[in-house]
PDB file of C-alpha atoms in Angstrom:
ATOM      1  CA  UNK A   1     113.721 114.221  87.378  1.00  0.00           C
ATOM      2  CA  UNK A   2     115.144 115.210  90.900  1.00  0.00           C
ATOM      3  CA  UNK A   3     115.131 118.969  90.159  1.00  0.00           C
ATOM      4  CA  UNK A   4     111.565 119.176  88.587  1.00  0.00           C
ATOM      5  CA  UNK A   5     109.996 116.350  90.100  1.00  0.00           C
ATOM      6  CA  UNK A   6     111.727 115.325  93.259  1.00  0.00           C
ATOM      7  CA  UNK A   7     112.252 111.848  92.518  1.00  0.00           C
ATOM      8  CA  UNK A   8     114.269 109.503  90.903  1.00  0.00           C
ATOM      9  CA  UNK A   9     112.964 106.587  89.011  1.00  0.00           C
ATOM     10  CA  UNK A  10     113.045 103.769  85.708  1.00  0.00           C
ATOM     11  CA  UNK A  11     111.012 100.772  84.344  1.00  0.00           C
ATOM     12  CA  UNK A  12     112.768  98.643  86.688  1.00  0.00           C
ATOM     13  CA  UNK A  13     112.846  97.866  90.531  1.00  0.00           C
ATOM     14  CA  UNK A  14     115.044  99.306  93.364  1.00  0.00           C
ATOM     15  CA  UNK A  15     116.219  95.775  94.396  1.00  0.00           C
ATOM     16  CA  UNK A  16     118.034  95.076  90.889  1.00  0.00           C
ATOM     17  CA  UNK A  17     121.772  95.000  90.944  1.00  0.00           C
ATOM     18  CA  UNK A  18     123.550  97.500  88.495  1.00  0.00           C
ATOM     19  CA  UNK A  19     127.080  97.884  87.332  1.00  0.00           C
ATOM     20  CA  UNK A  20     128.457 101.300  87.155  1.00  0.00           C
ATOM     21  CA  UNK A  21     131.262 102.768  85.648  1.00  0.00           C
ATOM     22  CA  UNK A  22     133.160 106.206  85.866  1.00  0.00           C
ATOM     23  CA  UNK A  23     134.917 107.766  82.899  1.00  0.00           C
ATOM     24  CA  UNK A  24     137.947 107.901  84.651  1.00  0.00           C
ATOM     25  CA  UNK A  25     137.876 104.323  85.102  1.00  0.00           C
ATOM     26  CA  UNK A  26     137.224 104.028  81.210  1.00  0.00           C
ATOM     27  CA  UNK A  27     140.153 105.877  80.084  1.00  0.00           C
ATOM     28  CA  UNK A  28     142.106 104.419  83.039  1.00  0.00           C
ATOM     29  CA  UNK A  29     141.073 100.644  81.530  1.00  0.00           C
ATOM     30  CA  UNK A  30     141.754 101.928  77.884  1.00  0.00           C
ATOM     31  CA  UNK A  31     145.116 103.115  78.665  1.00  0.00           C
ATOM     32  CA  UNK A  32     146.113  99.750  80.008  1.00  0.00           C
ATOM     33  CA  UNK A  33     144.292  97.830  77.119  1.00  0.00           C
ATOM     34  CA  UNK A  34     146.336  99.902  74.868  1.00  0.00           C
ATOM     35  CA  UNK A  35     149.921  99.301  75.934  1.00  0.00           C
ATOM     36  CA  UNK A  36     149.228  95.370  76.625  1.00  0.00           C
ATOM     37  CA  UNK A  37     150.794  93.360  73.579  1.00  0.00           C
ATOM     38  CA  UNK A  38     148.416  90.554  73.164  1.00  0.00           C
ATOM     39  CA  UNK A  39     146.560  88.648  70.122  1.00  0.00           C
ATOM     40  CA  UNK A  40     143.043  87.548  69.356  1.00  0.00           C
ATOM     41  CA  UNK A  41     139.834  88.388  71.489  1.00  0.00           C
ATOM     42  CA  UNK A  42     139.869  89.740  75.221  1.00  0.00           C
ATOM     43  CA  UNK A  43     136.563  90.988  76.807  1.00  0.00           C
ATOM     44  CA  UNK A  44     137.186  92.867  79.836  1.00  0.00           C
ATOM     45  CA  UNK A  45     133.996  94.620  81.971  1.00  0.00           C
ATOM     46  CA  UNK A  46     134.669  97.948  82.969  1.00  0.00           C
ATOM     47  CA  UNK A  47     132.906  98.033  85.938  1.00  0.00           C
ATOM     48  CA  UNK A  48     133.400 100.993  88.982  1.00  0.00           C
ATOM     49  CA  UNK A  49     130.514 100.107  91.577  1.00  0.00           C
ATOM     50  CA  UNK A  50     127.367  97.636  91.502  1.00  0.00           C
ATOM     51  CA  UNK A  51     124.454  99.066  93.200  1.00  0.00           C
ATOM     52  CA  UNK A  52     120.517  98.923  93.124  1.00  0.00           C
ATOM     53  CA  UNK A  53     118.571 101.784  92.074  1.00  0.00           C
ATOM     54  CA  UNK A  54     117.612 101.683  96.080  1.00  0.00           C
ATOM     55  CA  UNK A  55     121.482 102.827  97.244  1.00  0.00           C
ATOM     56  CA  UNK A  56     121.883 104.687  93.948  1.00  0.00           C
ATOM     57  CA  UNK A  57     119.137 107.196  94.863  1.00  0.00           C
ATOM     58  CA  UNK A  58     120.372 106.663  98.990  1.00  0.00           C
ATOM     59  CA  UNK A  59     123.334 108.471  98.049  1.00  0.00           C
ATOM     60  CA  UNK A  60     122.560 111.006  95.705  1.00  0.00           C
ATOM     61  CA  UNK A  61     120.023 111.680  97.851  1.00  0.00           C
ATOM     62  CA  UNK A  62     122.212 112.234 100.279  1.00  0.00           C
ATOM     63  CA  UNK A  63     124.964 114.266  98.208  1.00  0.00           C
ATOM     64  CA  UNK A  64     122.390 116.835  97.819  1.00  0.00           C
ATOM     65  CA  UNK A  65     120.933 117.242 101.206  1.00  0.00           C
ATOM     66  CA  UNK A  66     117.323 114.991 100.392  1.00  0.00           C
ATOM     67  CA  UNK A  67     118.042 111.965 102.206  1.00  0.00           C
ATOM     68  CA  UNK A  68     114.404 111.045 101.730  1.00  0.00           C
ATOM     69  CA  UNK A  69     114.910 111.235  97.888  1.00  0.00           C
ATOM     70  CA  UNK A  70     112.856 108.202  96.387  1.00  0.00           C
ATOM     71  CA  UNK A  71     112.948 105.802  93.856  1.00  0.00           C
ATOM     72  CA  UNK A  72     109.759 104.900  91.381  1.00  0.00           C
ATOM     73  CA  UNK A  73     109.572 102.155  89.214  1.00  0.00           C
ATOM     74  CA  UNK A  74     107.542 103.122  85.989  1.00  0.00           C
ATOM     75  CA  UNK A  75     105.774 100.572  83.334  1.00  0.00           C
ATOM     76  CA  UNK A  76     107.418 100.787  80.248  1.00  0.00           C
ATOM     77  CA  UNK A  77     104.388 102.607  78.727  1.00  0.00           C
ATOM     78  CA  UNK A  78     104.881 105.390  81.653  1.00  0.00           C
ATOM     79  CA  UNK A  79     108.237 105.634  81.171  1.00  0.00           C
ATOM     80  CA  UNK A  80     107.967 106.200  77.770  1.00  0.00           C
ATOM     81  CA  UNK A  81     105.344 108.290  77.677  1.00  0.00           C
ATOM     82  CA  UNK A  82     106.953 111.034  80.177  1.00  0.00           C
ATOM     83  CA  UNK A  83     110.167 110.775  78.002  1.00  0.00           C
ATOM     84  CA  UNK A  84     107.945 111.791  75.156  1.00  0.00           C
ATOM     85  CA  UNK A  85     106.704 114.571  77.037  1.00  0.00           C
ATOM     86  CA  UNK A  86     109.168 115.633  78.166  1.00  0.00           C
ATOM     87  CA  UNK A  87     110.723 115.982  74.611  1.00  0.00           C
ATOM     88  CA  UNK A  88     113.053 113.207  74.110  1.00  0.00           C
ATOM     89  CA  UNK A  89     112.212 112.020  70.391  1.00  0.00           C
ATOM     90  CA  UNK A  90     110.239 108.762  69.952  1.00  0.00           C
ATOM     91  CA  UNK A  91     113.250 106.810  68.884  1.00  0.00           C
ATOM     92  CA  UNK A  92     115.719 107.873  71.593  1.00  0.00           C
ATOM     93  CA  UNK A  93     112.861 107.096  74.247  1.00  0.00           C
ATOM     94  CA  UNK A  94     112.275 104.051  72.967  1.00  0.00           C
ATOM     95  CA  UNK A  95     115.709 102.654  72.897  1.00  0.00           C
ATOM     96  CA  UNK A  96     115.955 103.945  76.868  1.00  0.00           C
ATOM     97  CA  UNK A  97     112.627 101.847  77.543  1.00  0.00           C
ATOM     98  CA  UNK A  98     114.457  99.000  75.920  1.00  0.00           C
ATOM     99  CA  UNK A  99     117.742  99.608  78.067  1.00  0.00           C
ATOM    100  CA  UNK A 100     115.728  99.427  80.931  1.00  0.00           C
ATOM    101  CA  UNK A 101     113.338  96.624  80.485  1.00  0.00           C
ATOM    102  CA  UNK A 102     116.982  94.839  79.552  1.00  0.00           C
ATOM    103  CA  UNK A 103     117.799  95.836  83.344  1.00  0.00           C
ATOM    104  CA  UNK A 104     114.710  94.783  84.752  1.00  0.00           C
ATOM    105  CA  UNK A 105     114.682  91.727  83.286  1.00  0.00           C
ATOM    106  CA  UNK A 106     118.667  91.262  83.908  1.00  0.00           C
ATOM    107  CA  UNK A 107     119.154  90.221  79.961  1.00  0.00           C
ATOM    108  CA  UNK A 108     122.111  93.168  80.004  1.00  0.00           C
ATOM    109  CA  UNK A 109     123.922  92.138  83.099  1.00  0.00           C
ATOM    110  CA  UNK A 110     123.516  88.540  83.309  1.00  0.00           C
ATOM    111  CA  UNK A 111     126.902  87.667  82.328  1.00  0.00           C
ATOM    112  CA  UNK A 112     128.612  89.850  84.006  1.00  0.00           C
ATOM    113  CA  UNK A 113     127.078  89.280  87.465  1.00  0.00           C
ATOM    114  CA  UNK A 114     127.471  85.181  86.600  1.00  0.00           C
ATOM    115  CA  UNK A 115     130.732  85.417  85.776  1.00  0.00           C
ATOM    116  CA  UNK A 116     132.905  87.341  88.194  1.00  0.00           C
ATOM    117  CA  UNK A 117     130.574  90.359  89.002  1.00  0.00           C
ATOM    118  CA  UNK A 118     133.362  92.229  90.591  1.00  0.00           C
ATOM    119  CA  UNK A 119     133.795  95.916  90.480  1.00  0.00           C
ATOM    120  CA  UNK A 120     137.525  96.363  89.785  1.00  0.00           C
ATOM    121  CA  UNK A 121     137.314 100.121  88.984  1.00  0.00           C
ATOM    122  CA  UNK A 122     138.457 103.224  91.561  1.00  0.00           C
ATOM    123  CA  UNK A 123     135.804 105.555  91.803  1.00  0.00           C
ATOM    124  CA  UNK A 124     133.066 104.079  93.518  1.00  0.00           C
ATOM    125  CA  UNK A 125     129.206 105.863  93.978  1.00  0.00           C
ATOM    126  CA  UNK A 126     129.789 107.411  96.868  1.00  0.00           C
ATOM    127  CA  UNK A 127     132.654 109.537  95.297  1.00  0.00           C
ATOM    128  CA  UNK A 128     130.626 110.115  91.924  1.00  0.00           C
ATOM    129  CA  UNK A 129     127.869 111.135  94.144  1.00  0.00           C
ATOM    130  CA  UNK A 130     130.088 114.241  95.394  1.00  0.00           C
ATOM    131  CA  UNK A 131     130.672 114.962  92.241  1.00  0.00           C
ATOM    132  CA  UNK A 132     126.801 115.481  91.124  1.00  0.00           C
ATOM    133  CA  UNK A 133     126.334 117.300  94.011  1.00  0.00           C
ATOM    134  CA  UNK A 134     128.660 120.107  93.367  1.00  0.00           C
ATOM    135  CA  UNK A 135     127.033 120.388  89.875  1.00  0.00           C
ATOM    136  CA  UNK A 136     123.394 120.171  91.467  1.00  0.00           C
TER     137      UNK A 136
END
C-alpha cells in the first residue's frame, strides 16, 4: 500500500489504540514461559508497543523519508474489495475485514486495554520502524 499507493490505511480509525508485538519479544516471552515450573492456566499478553494507526503511520512515515505519509480508513466493503483486487483470495480477505472491524469496534483488545494495558515488551515502534525502513 505505501509503495504502490502512497498511503497507509484499514477499516478502522487513526484514533484507535493498538497493541503491537515484535517477534523478538515473542520468543523472548516463550523462552521465559518455558523454563517457569507452574500448574494450571496462565494468560500472559505479549504486548511490545500500543499505538494508533495515526503514530503507526507517523513513524513509518518517517523511517522512510515521507513524513506526510497518511492514514485512510476504508468501509469494510472497500477494504475488501481492494484486497480482492489486489489478489488476496476471498477467504483470506475476508477474515482480514473481520480482524479489523474486531479493531474498530475494540471487541479484540478490550481486555487487554481494561485490564492492565501495559506494553511490557523491548522493542518498541520506533525501533521496528528502522527496521522496515532498511527493507523499504
Amino acid at each position: 500500500m505505501i509503495k504502490g499507493a502512497g498511503i497507509m490505511g484499514a477499516n478502522f480509525p487513526a484514533s484507535n489504540r493498538i497493541p503491537l508485538v515484535h517477534p523478538e519479544d515473542i520468543a523472548n516471552a516463550a523462552a521465559e514461559e518455558l523454563q517457569k515450573n507452574q500448574e494450571g492456566k496462565n494468560i500472559r499478553y505479549i504486548i511490545s508497543d500500543v499505538k494508533t494507526p495515526s503514530e503507526i503511520v507517523k513513524a513509518f512515515g518517517t523511517a522512510i523519508g515521507k513524513p506526510e505519509l497518511p492514514w485512510i480508513e476504508f468501509t469494510d466493503e472497500q477494504y475488501f474489495g481492494g484486497m480482492t483486487q489486489a489478489g488476496v483470495p476471498e477467504e483470506m480477505a475476508g477474515l482480514y475485514t473481520e480482524m479489523g472491524s474486531g479493531l474498530r469496534n475494540e471487541t479484540i483488545v478490550a481486555d487487554f486495554l481494561n485490564n492492565d494495558g501495559i506494553a511490557t515488551g523491548k522493542i518498541k515502534l520506533e525501533d521496528f520502524a528502522k527496521e522496515f525502513a532498511s527493507k523499504f
